PDB file of C-alpha atoms in Angstrom:
ATOM      1  CA  MET P   1     113.146 -83.101 -17.064  1.00 49.00           C
ATOM      2  CA  PRO P   2     109.430 -82.617 -17.874  1.00 51.00           C
ATOM      3  CA  LYS P   3     107.873 -79.424 -16.610  1.00 58.00           C
ATOM      4  CA  GLY P   4     105.910 -79.495 -13.398  1.00 61.00           C
ATOM      5  CA  ARG P   5     107.862 -82.334 -11.824  1.00 70.00           C
ATOM      6  CA  ALA P   6     110.306 -81.792  -9.002  1.00 74.00           C
ATOM      7  CA  PHE P   7     112.339 -84.909  -9.775  1.00 83.00           C
ATOM      8  CA  ALA P   8     113.177 -87.172 -12.732  1.00 87.00           C
ATOM      9  CA  PRO P   9     111.262 -90.451 -13.247  1.00 89.00           C
ATOM     10  CA  GLN P  10     114.065 -92.701 -11.995  1.00 90.00           C
ATOM     11  CA  TYR P  11     113.624 -91.347  -8.459  1.00 91.00           C
ATOM     12  CA  ALA P  12     110.881 -92.277  -5.997  1.00 91.00           C
ATOM     13  CA  SER P  13     110.986 -88.955  -4.172  1.00 90.00           C
ATOM     14  CA  VAL P  14     112.832 -85.656  -3.809  1.00 89.00           C
ATOM     15  CA  GLN P  15     114.749 -87.135  -0.878  1.00 91.00           C
ATOM     16  CA  HIS P  16     115.795 -90.115  -3.028  1.00 92.00           C
ATOM     17  CA  ARG P  17     117.102 -87.708  -5.692  1.00 92.00           C
ATOM     18  CA  ASP P  18     119.035 -85.608  -3.167  1.00 92.00           C
ATOM     19  CA  GLU P  19     120.620 -88.628  -1.486  1.00 93.00           C
ATOM     20  CA  THR P  20     121.694 -89.947  -4.894  1.00 94.00           C
ATOM     21  CA  ALA P  21     123.278 -86.594  -5.735  1.00 94.00           C
ATOM     22  CA  GLU P  22     125.170 -86.522  -2.439  1.00 95.00           C
ATOM     23  CA  ILE P  23     126.497 -90.075  -2.786  1.00 96.00           C
ATOM     24  CA  GLY P  24     127.465 -89.388  -6.412  1.00 96.00           C
ATOM     25  CA  MET P  25     129.417 -86.320  -5.291  1.00 97.00           C
ATOM     26  CA  TRP P  26     131.341 -88.390  -2.743  1.00 97.00           C
ATOM     27  CA  VAL P  27     132.202 -90.980  -5.433  1.00 97.00           C
ATOM     28  CA  PHE P  28     133.592 -88.142  -7.557  1.00 97.00           C
ATOM     29  CA  LEU P  29     135.560 -86.825  -4.571  1.00 97.00           C
ATOM     30  CA  ALA P  30     137.049 -90.327  -4.075  1.00 97.00           C
ATOM     31  CA  THR P  31     138.521 -90.092  -7.604  1.00 96.00           C
ATOM     32  CA  GLU P  32     139.879 -86.644  -6.681  1.00 97.00           C
ATOM     33  CA  VAL P  33     141.501 -88.087  -3.537  1.00 97.00           C
ATOM     34  CA  LEU P  34     143.362 -90.542  -5.768  1.00 96.00           C
ATOM     35  CA  LEU P  35     144.401 -87.791  -8.209  1.00 96.00           C
ATOM     36  CA  PHE P  36     146.100 -85.921  -5.362  1.00 97.00           C
ATOM     37  CA  GLY P  37     147.075 -89.280  -3.797  1.00 97.00           C
ATOM     38  CA  GLY P  38     149.521 -89.967  -6.629  1.00 96.00           C
ATOM     39  CA  LEU P  39     151.180 -86.622  -5.964  1.00 96.00           C
ATOM     40  CA  LEU P  40     151.335 -87.302  -2.213  1.00 96.00           C
ATOM     41  CA  PHE P  41     152.925 -90.667  -2.907  1.00 97.00           C
ATOM     42  CA  ALA P  42     155.638 -89.067  -5.071  1.00 96.00           C
ATOM     43  CA  TYR P  43     156.204 -86.417  -2.378  1.00 97.00           C
ATOM     44  CA  PHE P  44     156.752 -88.964   0.397  1.00 96.00           C
ATOM     45  CA  VAL P  45     159.111 -91.095  -1.735  1.00 95.00           C
ATOM     46  CA  TYR P  46     161.317 -88.127  -2.637  1.00 94.00           C
ATOM     47  CA  ARG P  47     161.162 -86.609   0.831  1.00 95.00           C
ATOM     48  CA  HIS P  48     162.275 -89.922   2.306  1.00 93.00           C
ATOM     49  CA  ALA P  49     165.212 -90.000  -0.124  1.00 92.00           C
ATOM     50  CA  ASN P  50     166.117 -86.293   0.353  1.00 93.00           C
ATOM     51  CA  PRO P  51     165.084 -85.270   3.881  1.00 93.00           C
ATOM     52  CA  ALA P  52     167.663 -82.477   4.289  1.00 94.00           C
ATOM     53  CA  ALA P  53     166.948 -81.020   0.839  1.00 96.00           C
ATOM     54  CA  PHE P  54     163.185 -80.973   1.470  1.00 96.00           C
ATOM     55  CA  ALA P  55     163.720 -79.171   4.788  1.00 95.00           C
ATOM     56  CA  GLU P  56     165.984 -76.628   3.075  1.00 95.00           C
ATOM     57  CA  ALA P  57     163.524 -76.150   0.200  1.00 96.00           C
ATOM     58  CA  GLY P  58     160.609 -75.778   2.635  1.00 95.00           C
ATOM     59  CA  ARG P  59     162.400 -72.802   4.203  1.00 95.00           C
ATOM     60  CA  HIS P  60     162.400 -71.101   0.774  1.00 94.00           C
ATOM     61  CA  THR P  61     158.593 -71.083   0.574  1.00 96.00           C
ATOM     62  CA  ARG P  62     156.710 -68.009   1.797  1.00 96.00           C
ATOM     63  CA  ILE P  63     155.234 -68.981   5.139  1.00 97.00           C
ATOM     64  CA  VAL P  64     153.377 -65.673   5.594  1.00 97.00           C
ATOM     65  CA  ILE P  65     151.521 -65.980   2.272  1.00 97.00           C
ATOM     66  CA  GLY P  66     150.944 -69.700   2.846  1.00 97.00           C
ATOM     67  CA  THR P  67     149.495 -69.134   6.322  1.00 98.00           C
ATOM     68  CA  ALA P  68     147.351 -66.204   5.164  1.00 98.00           C
ATOM     69  CA  ASN P  69     146.043 -68.284   2.257  1.00 98.00           C
ATOM     70  CA  THR P  70     145.187 -71.162   4.599  1.00 98.00           C
ATOM     71  CA  ALA P  71     143.218 -68.809   6.872  1.00 98.00           C
ATOM     72  CA  ILE P  72     141.505 -67.332   3.785  1.00 98.00           C
ATOM     73  CA  LEU P  73     140.446 -70.757   2.478  1.00 98.00           C
ATOM     74  CA  LEU P  74     139.255 -71.970   5.905  1.00 98.00           C
ATOM     75  CA  THR P  75     137.145 -68.815   6.203  1.00 98.00           C
ATOM     76  CA  SER P  76     135.745 -69.234   2.687  1.00 98.00           C
ATOM     77  CA  SER P  77     134.714 -72.791   3.606  1.00 98.00           C
ATOM     78  CA  PHE P  78     132.978 -71.410   6.698  1.00 98.00           C
ATOM     79  CA  PHE P  79     131.043 -68.962   4.454  1.00 98.00           C
ATOM     80  CA  VAL P  80     130.015 -71.775   2.074  1.00 98.00           C
ATOM     81  CA  ALA P  81     128.810 -73.916   5.013  1.00 98.00           C
ATOM     82  CA  CYS P  82     126.853 -70.852   6.204  1.00 97.00           C
ATOM     83  CA  ALA P  83     125.367 -70.420   2.703  1.00 97.00           C
ATOM     84  CA  VAL P  84     124.020 -74.001   2.788  1.00 96.00           C
ATOM     85  CA  ASN P  85     122.615 -73.443   6.286  1.00 96.00           C
ATOM     86  CA  ALA P  86     121.058 -70.086   5.375  1.00 95.00           C
ATOM     87  CA  LEU P  87     119.292 -71.567   2.334  1.00 94.00           C
ATOM     88  CA  GLN P  88     117.829 -74.316   4.529  1.00 92.00           C
ATOM     89  CA  ALA P  89     116.442 -71.518   6.724  1.00 92.00           C
ATOM     90  CA  ASP P  90     114.994 -69.792   3.602  1.00 91.00           C
ATOM     91  CA  ALA P  91     117.352 -66.828   3.997  1.00 92.00           C
ATOM     92  CA  ARG P  92     118.076 -66.716   0.286  1.00 93.00           C
ATOM     93  CA  ARG P  93     119.687 -63.277   0.149  1.00 94.00           C
ATOM     94  CA  THR P  94     121.976 -64.122   3.055  1.00 95.00           C
ATOM     95  CA  CYS P  95     122.899 -67.339   1.230  1.00 96.00           C
ATOM     96  CA  ILE P  96     123.849 -65.393  -1.914  1.00 96.00           C
ATOM     97  CA  ALA P  97     125.850 -62.878   0.152  1.00 96.00           C
ATOM     98  CA  MET P  98     127.747 -65.771   1.769  1.00 97.00           C
ATOM     99  CA  LEU P  99     128.489 -67.316  -1.643  1.00 97.00           C
ATOM    100  CA  VAL P 100     129.775 -63.997  -2.998  1.00 98.00           C
ATOM    101  CA  SER P 101     131.996 -63.555   0.100  1.00 98.00           C
ATOM    102  CA  ALA P 102     133.432 -67.046  -0.380  1.00 98.00           C
ATOM    103  CA  MET P 103     134.109 -66.312  -4.066  1.00 98.00           C
ATOM    104  CA  LEU P 104     135.911 -63.064  -3.219  1.00 98.00           C
ATOM    105  CA  LEU P 105     138.091 -64.912  -0.693  1.00 98.00           C
ATOM    106  CA  GLY P 106     138.797 -67.525  -3.387  1.00 98.00           C
ATOM    107  CA  LEU P 107     139.939 -64.782  -5.774  1.00 98.00           C
ATOM    108  CA  LEU P 108     142.108 -63.268  -3.011  1.00 98.00           C
ATOM    109  CA  PHE P 109     143.698 -66.699  -2.517  1.00 98.00           C
ATOM    110  CA  LEU P 110     144.513 -66.931  -6.242  1.00 98.00           C
ATOM    111  CA  GLY P 111     145.921 -63.369  -6.238  1.00 98.00           C
ATOM    112  CA  LEU P 112     148.273 -64.158  -3.350  1.00 98.00           C
ATOM    113  CA  LYS P 113     149.249 -67.435  -5.043  1.00 98.00           C
ATOM    114  CA  ALA P 114     150.135 -65.507  -8.211  1.00 97.00           C
ATOM    115  CA  ALA P 115     152.267 -63.075  -6.174  1.00 97.00           C
ATOM    116  CA  GLU P 116     153.997 -66.067  -4.607  1.00 97.00           C
ATOM    117  CA  TYR P 117     154.713 -67.643  -8.018  1.00 97.00           C
ATOM    118  CA  ALA P 118     156.124 -64.298  -9.239  1.00 97.00           C
ATOM    119  CA  GLY P 119     158.461 -64.161  -6.235  1.00 96.00           C
ATOM    120  CA  GLU P 120     159.676 -67.699  -6.871  1.00 96.00           C
ATOM    121  CA  TYR P 121     160.265 -66.858 -10.536  1.00 96.00           C
ATOM    122  CA  HIS P 122     162.448 -63.894  -9.515  1.00 96.00           C
ATOM    123  CA  GLU P 123     164.407 -66.177  -7.180  1.00 94.00           C
ATOM    124  CA  HIS P 124     165.023 -68.641 -10.060  1.00 94.00           C
ATOM    125  CA  LEU P 125     163.131 -71.435  -8.287  1.00 94.00           C
ATOM    126  CA  VAL P 126     160.881 -72.585 -11.164  1.00 94.00           C
ATOM    127  CA  PRO P 127     162.091 -75.984 -12.459  1.00 95.00           C
ATOM    128  CA  GLY P 128     161.898 -76.326 -16.237  1.00 91.00           C
ATOM    129  CA  VAL P 129     161.555 -72.567 -16.730  1.00 92.00           C
ATOM    130  CA  ASP P 130     164.283 -70.887 -14.730  1.00 93.00           C
ATOM    131  CA  PHE P 131     165.906 -72.896 -11.976  1.00 93.00           C
ATOM    132  CA  SER P 132     169.346 -72.052 -10.673  1.00 93.00           C
ATOM    133  CA  TYR P 133     170.200 -73.016  -7.137  1.00 92.00           C
ATOM    134  CA  VAL P 134     173.856 -73.403  -6.259  1.00 90.00           C
ATOM    135  CA  ALA P 135     174.161 -75.630  -3.198  1.00 90.00           C
ATOM    136  CA  PRO P 136     175.110 -79.225  -2.420  1.00 92.00           C
ATOM    137  CA  LEU P 137     171.444 -80.216  -2.129  1.00 93.00           C
ATOM    138  CA  ALA P 138     170.283 -78.484  -5.337  1.00 94.00           C
ATOM    139  CA  ASP P 139     168.883 -81.665  -6.917  1.00 94.00           C
ATOM    140  CA  GLY P 140     166.643 -82.439  -3.937  1.00 95.00           C
ATOM    141  CA  VAL P 141     165.521 -78.807  -3.733  1.00 96.00           C
ATOM    142  CA  GLU P 142     164.561 -78.958  -7.419  1.00 96.00           C
ATOM    143  CA  LEU P 143     162.493 -82.122  -6.784  1.00 96.00           C
ATOM    144  CA  PHE P 144     160.652 -80.304  -3.978  1.00 97.00           C
ATOM    145  CA  PHE P 145     159.846 -77.362  -6.238  1.00 97.00           C
ATOM    146  CA  ILE P 146     158.626 -79.659  -9.032  1.00 97.00           C
ATOM    147  CA  PHE P 147     156.145 -81.111  -6.517  1.00 97.00           C
ATOM    148  CA  TYR P 148     155.314 -77.623  -5.247  1.00 97.00           C
ATOM    149  CA  PHE P 149     154.421 -76.242  -8.677  1.00 97.00           C
ATOM    150  CA  VAL P 150     152.548 -79.311  -9.938  1.00 97.00           C
ATOM    151  CA  ALA P 151     150.506 -79.734  -6.741  1.00 98.00           C
ATOM    152  CA  THR P 152     149.683 -76.053  -6.155  1.00 98.00           C
ATOM    153  CA  SER P 153     148.815 -75.404  -9.809  1.00 97.00           C
ATOM    154  CA  ILE P 154     146.450 -78.407  -9.936  1.00 98.00           C
ATOM    155  CA  HIS P 155     144.943 -77.109  -6.698  1.00 98.00           C
ATOM    156  CA  ALA P 156     144.604 -73.620  -8.237  1.00 98.00           C
ATOM    157  CA  VAL P 157     142.735 -75.108 -11.233  1.00 98.00           C
ATOM    158  CA  HIS P 158     140.308 -76.651  -8.741  1.00 98.00           C
ATOM    159  CA  MET P 159     139.904 -73.235  -7.106  1.00 98.00           C
ATOM    160  CA  VAL P 160     139.059 -71.612 -10.463  1.00 98.00           C
ATOM    161  CA  ILE P 161     136.436 -74.310 -11.152  1.00 98.00           C
ATOM    162  CA  GLY P 162     135.052 -73.927  -7.619  1.00 98.00           C
ATOM    163  CA  ILE P 163     134.721 -70.143  -7.970  1.00 98.00           C
ATOM    164  CA  ALA P 164     132.930 -70.596 -11.316  1.00 98.00           C
ATOM    165  CA  VAL P 165     130.517 -73.125  -9.771  1.00 97.00           C
ATOM    166  CA  LEU P 166     129.747 -70.841  -6.799  1.00 97.00           C
ATOM    167  CA  ALA P 167     129.198 -67.905  -9.178  1.00 97.00           C
ATOM    168  CA  THR P 168     126.771 -69.978 -11.287  1.00 96.00           C
ATOM    169  CA  LEU P 169     124.818 -70.993  -8.183  1.00 96.00           C
ATOM    170  CA  ALA P 170     124.702 -67.431  -6.866  1.00 96.00           C
ATOM    171  CA  VAL P 171     123.178 -66.283 -10.191  1.00 95.00           C
ATOM    172  CA  LEU P 172     120.683 -69.169 -10.351  1.00 94.00           C
ATOM    173  CA  LEU P 173     119.644 -68.694  -6.712  1.00 94.00           C
ATOM    174  CA  ARG P 174     118.647 -65.094  -7.470  1.00 92.00           C
ATOM    175  CA  ARG P 175     115.921 -66.527  -9.723  1.00 90.00           C
ATOM    176  CA  SER P 176     114.657 -69.440  -7.676  1.00 84.00           C
ATOM    177  CA  ALA P 177     115.425 -71.504  -4.583  1.00 82.00           C
ATOM    178  CA  SER P 178     113.792 -74.792  -5.571  1.00 86.00           C
ATOM    179  CA  THR P 179     114.707 -78.073  -3.892  1.00 86.00           C
ATOM    180  CA  ARG P 180     116.819 -78.849  -6.973  1.00 87.00           C
ATOM    181  CA  MET P 181     118.859 -75.718  -6.315  1.00 90.00           C
ATOM    182  CA  ARG P 182     119.344 -76.745  -2.697  1.00 91.00           C
ATOM    183  CA  ALA P 183     120.703 -80.125  -3.780  1.00 92.00           C
ATOM    184  CA  ALA P 184     122.966 -78.414  -6.329  1.00 94.00           C
ATOM    185  CA  LEU P 185     124.284 -76.002  -3.699  1.00 96.00           C
ATOM    186  CA  HIS P 186     124.985 -78.900  -1.368  1.00 96.00           C
ATOM    187  CA  SER P 187     127.054 -80.711  -4.038  1.00 97.00           C
ATOM    188  CA  ALA P 188     128.962 -77.514  -4.871  1.00 97.00           C
ATOM    189  CA  ALA P 189     129.662 -76.973  -1.154  1.00 98.00           C
ATOM    190  CA  LEU P 190     131.110 -80.500  -0.843  1.00 98.00           C
ATOM    191  CA  TYR P 191     133.461 -79.714  -3.740  1.00 98.00           C
ATOM    192  CA  TRP P 192     134.575 -76.422  -2.184  1.00 98.00           C
ATOM    193  CA  HIS P 193     135.252 -78.048   1.200  1.00 98.00           C
ATOM    194  CA  PHE P 194     137.211 -80.820  -0.501  1.00 98.00           C
ATOM    195  CA  VAL P 195     139.467 -78.269  -2.218  1.00 98.00           C
ATOM    196  CA  ASP P 196     139.952 -76.699   1.246  1.00 98.00           C
ATOM    197  CA  VAL P 197     140.982 -80.085   2.718  1.00 98.00           C
ATOM    198  CA  VAL P 198     143.509 -80.609  -0.101  1.00 98.00           C
ATOM    199  CA  TRP P 199     145.060 -77.241   0.746  1.00 98.00           C
ATOM    200  CA  ILE P 200     145.222 -78.122   4.476  1.00 98.00           C
ATOM    201  CA  VAL P 201     147.357 -81.156   3.544  1.00 98.00           C
ATOM    202  CA  LEU P 202     149.490 -79.275   0.992  1.00 98.00           C
ATOM    203  CA  PHE P 203     150.154 -76.511   3.536  1.00 98.00           C
ATOM    204  CA  ALA P 204     151.546 -79.024   6.041  1.00 97.00           C
ATOM    205  CA  LEU P 205     153.772 -80.659   3.402  1.00 97.00           C
ATOM    206  CA  ILE P 206     155.030 -77.538   1.611  1.00 97.00           C
ATOM    207  CA  TYR P 207     155.314 -74.669   4.067  1.00 97.00           C
ATOM    208  CA  LEU P 208     156.052 -76.294   7.427  1.00 96.00           C
ATOM    209  CA  PRO P 209     159.087 -78.581   6.783  1.00 95.00           C
ATOM    210  CA  GLY P 210     162.454 -77.255   7.906  1.00 93.00           C
ATOM    211  CA  ARG P 211     161.141 -74.259   9.887  1.00 93.00           C
ATOM    212  CA  SER P 212     162.828 -75.331  13.121  1.00 90.00           C
ATOM    213  CA  GLY P 213     166.165 -75.544  11.327  1.00 80.00           C
ATOM    214  CA  THR P 214     166.383 -79.320  11.561  1.00 57.00           C
TER     215      THR P 214
ATOM    216  CA  MET Y   1     116.599 -60.382   4.459  1.00 52.00           C
ATOM    217  CA  THR Y   2     115.250 -62.834   7.004  1.00 61.00           C
ATOM    218  CA  ASN Y   3     116.814 -62.976  10.406  1.00 81.00           C
ATOM    219  CA  TRP Y   4     119.456 -65.661  10.093  1.00 91.00           C
ATOM    220  CA  TRP Y   5     122.475 -66.259  12.319  1.00 93.00           C
ATOM    221  CA  PRO Y   6     125.212 -68.821  11.725  1.00 94.00           C
ATOM    222  CA  PRO Y   7     124.835 -71.917  13.946  1.00 95.00           C
ATOM    223  CA  LEU Y   8     127.286 -72.092  16.844  1.00 96.00           C
ATOM    224  CA  THR Y   9     128.701 -75.421  15.592  1.00 96.00           C
ATOM    225  CA  LEU Y  10     129.834 -73.757  12.341  1.00 97.00           C
ATOM    226  CA  VAL Y  11     131.308 -70.728  14.150  1.00 97.00           C
ATOM    227  CA  GLY Y  12     133.027 -73.029  16.652  1.00 98.00           C
ATOM    228  CA  SER Y  13     134.480 -75.201  13.858  1.00 98.00           C
ATOM    229  CA  TRP Y  14     135.798 -72.117  12.049  1.00 98.00           C
ATOM    230  CA  LEU Y  15     137.470 -70.719  15.194  1.00 98.00           C
ATOM    231  CA  ALA Y  16     138.932 -74.150  16.035  1.00 98.00           C
ATOM    232  CA  LEU Y  17     140.379 -74.403  12.504  1.00 98.00           C
ATOM    233  CA  LEU Y  18     142.038 -70.989  12.789  1.00 98.00           C
ATOM    234  CA  ALA Y  19     143.400 -71.872  16.261  1.00 98.00           C
ATOM    235  CA  LEU Y  20     144.846 -75.140  14.898  1.00 98.00           C
ATOM    236  CA  LEU Y  21     146.457 -73.200  12.028  1.00 98.00           C
ATOM    237  CA  ALA Y  22     148.151 -70.865  14.530  1.00 98.00           C
ATOM    238  CA  LEU Y  23     149.213 -73.866  16.617  1.00 97.00           C
ATOM    239  CA  THR Y  24     150.724 -75.804  13.717  1.00 97.00           C
ATOM    240  CA  VAL Y  25     152.712 -72.779  12.460  1.00 97.00           C
ATOM    241  CA  THR Y  26     154.021 -72.109  16.006  1.00 96.00           C
ATOM    242  CA  LEU Y  27     154.989 -75.745  16.594  1.00 96.00           C
ATOM    243  CA  ALA Y  28     156.768 -75.887  13.215  1.00 96.00           C
ATOM    244  CA  TYR Y  29     159.360 -73.398  14.581  1.00 96.00           C
ATOM    245  CA  LEU Y  30     160.080 -75.395  17.744  1.00 94.00           C
ATOM    246  CA  PRO Y  31     163.064 -77.771  17.422  1.00 93.00           C
ATOM    247  CA  LEU Y  32     161.294 -81.111  17.887  1.00 91.00           C
ATOM    248  CA  GLY Y  33     163.515 -83.057  15.515  1.00 87.00           C
ATOM    249  CA  SER Y  34     161.685 -85.727  13.548  1.00 85.00           C
ATOM    250  CA  PHE Y  35     158.499 -85.002  15.522  1.00 92.00           C
ATOM    251  CA  ASN Y  36     158.018 -81.724  13.619  1.00 93.00           C
ATOM    252  CA  SER Y  37     156.693 -83.469  10.510  1.00 92.00           C
ATOM    253  CA  ALA Y  38     154.547 -85.876  12.569  1.00 94.00           C
ATOM    254  CA  VAL Y  39     152.978 -82.940  14.447  1.00 96.00           C
ATOM    255  CA  ALA Y  40     152.282 -81.084  11.171  1.00 96.00           C
ATOM    256  CA  ILE Y  41     150.580 -84.137   9.625  1.00 96.00           C
ATOM    257  CA  VAL Y  42     148.532 -84.950  12.758  1.00 97.00           C
ATOM    258  CA  ILE Y  43     147.247 -81.362  13.026  1.00 98.00           C
ATOM    259  CA  ALA Y  44     146.428 -81.353   9.288  1.00 98.00           C
ATOM    260  CA  ALA Y  45     144.442 -84.578   9.817  1.00 97.00           C
ATOM    261  CA  ILE Y  46     142.521 -83.015  12.734  1.00 98.00           C
ATOM    262  CA  LYS Y  47     141.705 -79.944  10.600  1.00 98.00           C
ATOM    263  CA  ALA Y  48     140.541 -82.156   7.708  1.00 97.00           C
ATOM    264  CA  THR Y  49     138.348 -84.140  10.116  1.00 97.00           C
ATOM    265  CA  ILE Y  50     136.701 -80.949  11.424  1.00 98.00           C
ATOM    266  CA  VAL Y  51     135.965 -79.797   7.855  1.00 98.00           C
ATOM    267  CA  ALA Y  52     134.549 -83.211   6.908  1.00 97.00           C
ATOM    268  CA  ALA Y  53     132.457 -83.643  10.067  1.00 97.00           C
ATOM    269  CA  PHE Y  54     130.968 -80.149  10.416  1.00 97.00           C
ATOM    270  CA  PHE Y  55     131.277 -78.272   7.092  1.00 97.00           C
ATOM    271  CA  MET Y  56     130.620 -81.356   4.926  1.00 96.00           C
ATOM    272  CA  GLU Y  57     127.963 -82.475   7.455  1.00 95.00           C
ATOM    273  CA  LEU Y  58     129.256 -86.042   7.730  1.00 95.00           C
ATOM    274  CA  ARG Y  59     128.477 -86.160  11.463  1.00 94.00           C
ATOM    275  CA  ASP Y  60     124.711 -86.142  10.633  1.00 91.00           C
ATOM    276  CA  ARG Y  61     124.937 -88.865   7.982  1.00 93.00           C
ATOM    277  CA  GLY Y  62     124.246 -92.584   8.104  1.00 93.00           C
ATOM    278  CA  ALA Y  63     126.552 -95.555   7.607  1.00 95.00           C
ATOM    279  CA  ARG Y  64     125.905 -95.848   3.854  1.00 94.00           C
ATOM    280  CA  LEU Y  65     127.109 -92.328   3.105  1.00 95.00           C
ATOM    281  CA  LEU Y  66     130.083 -92.689   5.479  1.00 96.00           C
ATOM    282  CA  ILE Y  67     131.178 -95.798   3.542  1.00 96.00           C
ATOM    283  CA  PHE Y  68     131.067 -93.835   0.270  1.00 95.00           C
ATOM    284  CA  ALA Y  69     132.897 -90.880   1.863  1.00 95.00           C
ATOM    285  CA  GLY Y  70     135.496 -93.195   3.417  1.00 95.00           C
ATOM    286  CA  ALA Y  71     136.167 -95.099   0.173  1.00 95.00           C
ATOM    287  CA  GLY Y  72     138.564 -92.431  -1.106  1.00 94.00           C
ATOM    288  CA  LEU Y  73     140.588 -92.530   2.118  1.00 95.00           C
ATOM    289  CA  PHE Y  74     140.586 -96.345   2.074  1.00 96.00           C
ATOM    290  CA  TRP Y  75     142.049 -96.446  -1.440  1.00 96.00           C
ATOM    291  CA  LEU Y  76     144.508 -93.679  -0.576  1.00 96.00           C
ATOM    292  CA  GLY Y  77     145.616 -95.805   2.377  1.00 96.00           C
ATOM    293  CA  ILE Y  78     146.250 -98.795   0.081  1.00 97.00           C
ATOM    294  CA  LEU Y  79     148.176 -96.596  -2.370  1.00 96.00           C
ATOM    295  CA  LEU Y  80     150.438 -95.098   0.295  1.00 96.00           C
ATOM    296  CA  TRP Y  81     150.825 -98.251   2.397  1.00 96.00           C
ATOM    297  CA  LEU Y  82     151.722-100.715  -0.380  1.00 95.00           C
ATOM    298  CA  GLY Y  83     153.465 -98.064  -2.454  1.00 94.00           C
ATOM    299  CA  LEU Y  84     155.718 -96.746   0.299  1.00 94.00           C
ATOM    300  CA  MET Y  85     156.478-100.128   1.863  1.00 92.00           C
ATOM    301  CA  ASP Y  86     159.636-100.725  -0.165  1.00 89.00           C
ATOM    302  CA  PHE Y  87     160.890 -97.151  -0.037  1.00 89.00           C
ATOM    303  CA  MET Y  88     160.515 -96.855   3.731  1.00 87.00           C
ATOM    304  CA  THR Y  89     162.056-100.220   4.584  1.00 88.00           C
ATOM    305  CA  ARG Y  90     164.711-100.915   1.936  1.00 83.00           C
ATOM    306  CA  THR Y  91     166.364 -97.551   1.332  1.00 70.00           C
ATOM    307  CA  PRO Y  92     168.492 -95.717   3.899  1.00 65.00           C
ATOM    308  CA  ALA Y  93     166.779 -92.682   5.439  1.00 56.00           C
TER     309      ALA Y  93
END
């Protein structure tokens, strides 16, 4: 982009540029919905075929860590929404503080997830690495844990990318808070909230089945 | 640092999300039979809607952006609806 211009020549105005960025971000998120959609589809097919096994496997997940991680992610999303709002109000330092808080919560989420994976490894519940589960429904339980590890690890990769993006924005915002930076922060916030929504769905499908014993 | 306070809509959304999380975990332990999974999915959908409407600011946006934002859900609906049709109707539960 040439110096001294707020927006590239293909745009008529700053608003035009920002609206294009926002719509482009939603198009990208639609492709992400379909990436996780394939996983959801597989989950529902196998759960329909193995309802008792999925309930039994759900009881083996760690509900306390899962619930804590959900609360952590919801709170981090709240901080990111606050960061966007604070920047609109020209409270740049508050915005950066909110971004750093959200990043720290994201790292806490990943730490708890790692502890959870370690626990499952010790219980021999990792298909393809070390899976031994002696029960009539072992095959269905293994299918559940294949979904669990594929879905949560793809989600964790998204978390790592999200934390890196927030960190980049926090550094750039220390230097300047141009309208370009505001648009960039808005796109990054949409990504972070999307990763939060994916977790909301995964939480309901992974941690809640089978808790009532039925 | 300028004097900035979080808007009440964001604080309210955050508290509502945490309350719904507590509700869904509590309800998961009640013996509701096949309703347990329906309740979990409905509450997850409500939480996702709150995030999309307030945190992702969709409630302030026009029809054009809502169409783009809804496209992903529309395609997901086609994938699950046509994909699951055979499995849900032709195999024993």
